[in-house]
PDB file of C-alpha atoms in Angstrom:
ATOM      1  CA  UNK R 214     148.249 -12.873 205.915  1.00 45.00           C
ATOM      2  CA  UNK R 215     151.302 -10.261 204.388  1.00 48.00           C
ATOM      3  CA  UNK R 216     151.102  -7.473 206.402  1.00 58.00           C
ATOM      4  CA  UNK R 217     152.736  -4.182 204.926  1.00 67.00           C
ATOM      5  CA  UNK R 218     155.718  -2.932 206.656  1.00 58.00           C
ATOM      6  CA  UNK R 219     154.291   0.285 207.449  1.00 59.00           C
ATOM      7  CA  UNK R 220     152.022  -1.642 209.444  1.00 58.00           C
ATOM      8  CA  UNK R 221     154.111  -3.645 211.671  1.00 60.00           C
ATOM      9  CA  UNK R 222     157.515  -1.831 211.731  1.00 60.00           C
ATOM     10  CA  UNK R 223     158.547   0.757 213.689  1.00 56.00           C
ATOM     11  CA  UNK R 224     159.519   4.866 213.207  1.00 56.00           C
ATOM     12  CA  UNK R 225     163.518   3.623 212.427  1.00 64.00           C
ATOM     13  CA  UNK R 226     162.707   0.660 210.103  1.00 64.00           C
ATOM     14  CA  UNK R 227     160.246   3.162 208.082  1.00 64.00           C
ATOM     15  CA  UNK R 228     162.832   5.702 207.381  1.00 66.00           C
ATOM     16  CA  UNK R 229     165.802   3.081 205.709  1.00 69.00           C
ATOM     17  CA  UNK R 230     165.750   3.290 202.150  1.00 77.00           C
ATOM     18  CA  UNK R 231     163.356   2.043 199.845  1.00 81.00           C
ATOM     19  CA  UNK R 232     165.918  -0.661 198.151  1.00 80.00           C
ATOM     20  CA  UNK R 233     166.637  -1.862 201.728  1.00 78.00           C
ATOM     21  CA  UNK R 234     162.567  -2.004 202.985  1.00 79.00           C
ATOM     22  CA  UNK R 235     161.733  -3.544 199.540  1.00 85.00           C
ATOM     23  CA  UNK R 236     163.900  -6.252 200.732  1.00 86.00           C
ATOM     24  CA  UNK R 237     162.969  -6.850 204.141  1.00 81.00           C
ATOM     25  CA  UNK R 238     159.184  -7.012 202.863  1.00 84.00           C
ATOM     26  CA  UNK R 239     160.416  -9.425 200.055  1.00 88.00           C
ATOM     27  CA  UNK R 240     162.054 -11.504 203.070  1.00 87.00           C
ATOM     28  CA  UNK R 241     158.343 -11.085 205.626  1.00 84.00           C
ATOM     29  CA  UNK R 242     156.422 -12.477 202.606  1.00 86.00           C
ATOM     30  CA  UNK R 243     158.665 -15.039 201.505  1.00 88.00           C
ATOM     31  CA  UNK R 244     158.273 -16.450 205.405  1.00 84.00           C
ATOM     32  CA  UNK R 245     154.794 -15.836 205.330  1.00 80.00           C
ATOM     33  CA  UNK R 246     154.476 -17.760 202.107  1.00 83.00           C
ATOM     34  CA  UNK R 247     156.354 -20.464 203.330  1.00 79.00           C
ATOM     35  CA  UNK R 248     154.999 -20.829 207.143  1.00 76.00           C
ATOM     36  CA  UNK R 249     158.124 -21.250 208.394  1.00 78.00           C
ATOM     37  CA  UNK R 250     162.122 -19.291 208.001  1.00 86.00           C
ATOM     38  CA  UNK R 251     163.088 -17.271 204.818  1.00 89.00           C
ATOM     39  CA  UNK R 252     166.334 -16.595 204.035  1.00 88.00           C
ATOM     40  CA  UNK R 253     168.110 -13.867 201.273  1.00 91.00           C
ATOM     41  CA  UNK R 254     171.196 -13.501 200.525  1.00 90.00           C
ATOM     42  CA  UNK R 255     172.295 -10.104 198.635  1.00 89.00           C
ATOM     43  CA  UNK R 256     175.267  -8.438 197.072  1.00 89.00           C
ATOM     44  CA  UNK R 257     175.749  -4.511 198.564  1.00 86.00           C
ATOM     45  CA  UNK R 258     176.359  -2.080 195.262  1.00 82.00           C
ATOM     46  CA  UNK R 259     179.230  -0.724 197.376  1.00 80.00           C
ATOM     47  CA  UNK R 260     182.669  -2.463 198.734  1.00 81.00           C
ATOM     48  CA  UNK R 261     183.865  -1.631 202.539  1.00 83.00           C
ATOM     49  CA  UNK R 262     186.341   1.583 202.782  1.00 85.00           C
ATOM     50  CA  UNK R 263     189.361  -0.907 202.194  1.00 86.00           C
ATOM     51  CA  UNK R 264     187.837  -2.448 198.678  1.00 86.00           C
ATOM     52  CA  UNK R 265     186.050  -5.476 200.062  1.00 86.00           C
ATOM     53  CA  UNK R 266     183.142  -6.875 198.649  1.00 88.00           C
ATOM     54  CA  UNK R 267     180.111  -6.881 201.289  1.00 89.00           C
ATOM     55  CA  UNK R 268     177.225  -9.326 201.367  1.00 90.00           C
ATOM     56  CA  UNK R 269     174.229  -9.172 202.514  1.00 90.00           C
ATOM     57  CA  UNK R 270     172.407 -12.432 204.668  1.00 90.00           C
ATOM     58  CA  UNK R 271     169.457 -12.254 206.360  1.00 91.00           C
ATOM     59  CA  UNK R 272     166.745 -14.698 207.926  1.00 89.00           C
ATOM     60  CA  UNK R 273     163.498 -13.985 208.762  1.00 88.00           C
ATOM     61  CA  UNK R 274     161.197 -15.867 211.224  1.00 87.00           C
ATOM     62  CA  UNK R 275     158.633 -16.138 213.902  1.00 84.00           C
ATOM     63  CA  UNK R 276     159.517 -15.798 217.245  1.00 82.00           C
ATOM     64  CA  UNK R 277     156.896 -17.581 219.041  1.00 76.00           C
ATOM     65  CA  UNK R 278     157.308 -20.937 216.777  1.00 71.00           C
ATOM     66  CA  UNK R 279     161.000 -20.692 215.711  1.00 61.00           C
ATOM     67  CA  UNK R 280     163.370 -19.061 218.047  1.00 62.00           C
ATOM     68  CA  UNK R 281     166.347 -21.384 218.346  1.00 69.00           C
ATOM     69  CA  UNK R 282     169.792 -19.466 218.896  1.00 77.00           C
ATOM     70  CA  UNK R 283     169.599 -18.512 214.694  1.00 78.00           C
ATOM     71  CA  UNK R 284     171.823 -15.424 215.433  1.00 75.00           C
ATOM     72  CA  UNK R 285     174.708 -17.286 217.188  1.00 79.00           C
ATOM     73  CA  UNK R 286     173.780 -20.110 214.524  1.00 81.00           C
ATOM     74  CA  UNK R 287     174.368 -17.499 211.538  1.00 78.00           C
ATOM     75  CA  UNK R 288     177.520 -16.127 213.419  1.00 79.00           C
ATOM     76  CA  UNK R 289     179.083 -19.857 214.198  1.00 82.00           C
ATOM     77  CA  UNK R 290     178.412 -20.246 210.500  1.00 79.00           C
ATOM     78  CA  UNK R 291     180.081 -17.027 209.374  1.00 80.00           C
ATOM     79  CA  UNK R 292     183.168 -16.898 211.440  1.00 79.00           C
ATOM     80  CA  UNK R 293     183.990 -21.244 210.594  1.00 82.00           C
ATOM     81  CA  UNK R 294     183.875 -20.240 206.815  1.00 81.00           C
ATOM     82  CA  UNK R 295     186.397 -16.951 207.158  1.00 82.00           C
ATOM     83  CA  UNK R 296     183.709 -14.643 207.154  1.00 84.00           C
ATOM     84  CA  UNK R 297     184.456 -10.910 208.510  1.00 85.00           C
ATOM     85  CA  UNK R 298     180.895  -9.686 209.964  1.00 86.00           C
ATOM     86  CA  UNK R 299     180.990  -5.984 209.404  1.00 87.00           C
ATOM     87  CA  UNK R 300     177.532  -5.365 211.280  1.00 88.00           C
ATOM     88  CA  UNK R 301     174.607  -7.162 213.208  1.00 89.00           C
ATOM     89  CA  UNK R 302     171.118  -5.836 212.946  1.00 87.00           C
ATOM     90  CA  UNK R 303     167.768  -7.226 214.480  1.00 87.00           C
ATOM     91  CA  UNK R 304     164.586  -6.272 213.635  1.00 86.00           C
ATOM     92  CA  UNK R 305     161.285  -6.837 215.470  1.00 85.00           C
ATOM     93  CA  UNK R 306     157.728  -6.435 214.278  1.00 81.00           C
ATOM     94  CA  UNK R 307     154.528  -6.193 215.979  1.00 81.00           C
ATOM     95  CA  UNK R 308     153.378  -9.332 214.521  1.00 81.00           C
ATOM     96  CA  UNK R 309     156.109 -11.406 216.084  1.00 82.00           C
ATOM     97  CA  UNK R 310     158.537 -11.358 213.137  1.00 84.00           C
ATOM     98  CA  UNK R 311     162.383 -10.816 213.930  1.00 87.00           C
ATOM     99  CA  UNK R 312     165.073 -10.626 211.047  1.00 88.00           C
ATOM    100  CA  UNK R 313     168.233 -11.175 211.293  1.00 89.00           C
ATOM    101  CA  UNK R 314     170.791  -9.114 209.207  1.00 90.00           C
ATOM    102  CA  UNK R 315     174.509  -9.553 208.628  1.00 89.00           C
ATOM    103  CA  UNK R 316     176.856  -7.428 206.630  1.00 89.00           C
ATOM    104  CA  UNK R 317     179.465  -9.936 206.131  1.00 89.00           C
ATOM    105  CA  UNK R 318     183.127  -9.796 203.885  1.00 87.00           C
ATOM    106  CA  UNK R 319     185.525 -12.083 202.764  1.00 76.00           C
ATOM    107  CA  UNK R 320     182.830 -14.444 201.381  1.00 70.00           C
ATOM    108  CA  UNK R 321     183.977 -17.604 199.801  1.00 67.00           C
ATOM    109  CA  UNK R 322     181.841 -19.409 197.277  1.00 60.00           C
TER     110      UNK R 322
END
């Protein structure tokens, strides 16, 4: 079942802002849906302080079924493409979620 944010997350997660928590419960239900990984990719409304243009990628699974080295996976992939990351988050839920979040510049299509 989708559980709500507020239910799972904890004090820090609750108190981003609503654009960014609409997205990480777009991402839980989306892997929920699915039964398996979810992935998003997003563009940031605002460039780094040197005029870069920051994207947003983040992967959300379960950790009992489908923890398998995705953050060094997502990094490998990153840095062999030319991709600056800016910053690293991981999440944890109470219901055994974890997302993985990664500001990332100099993105080539």
């Amino acid at each position: 079942t989708v559980a709500a944010l507020n239910q799972i997350g904890n004090h820090e997660l609750l108190n981003l802002s609503p654009s960014v928590l609409q997205r990480y419960q777009a991402l839980h239900d989306r892997k929920v849906a699915e039964l398996g990984p979810a992935s998003a990719i997003y563009d940031l409304d605002y460039p780094t302080p040197d005029g870069k243009a920051v994207k947003v990628l983040m992967l959300c699974y379960d950790v009992t079924r489908h923890d398998q080295g995705h953050l060094q996976k997502m990094t490998f992939l990153t840095e062999t493409h030319g991709m600056q990351i800016e910053r690293k988050f991981i999440e944890e839920f109470a219901n055994g979620t974890r997302v993985l979040t990664l500001y990332v510049t100099d993105w080539t299509e």
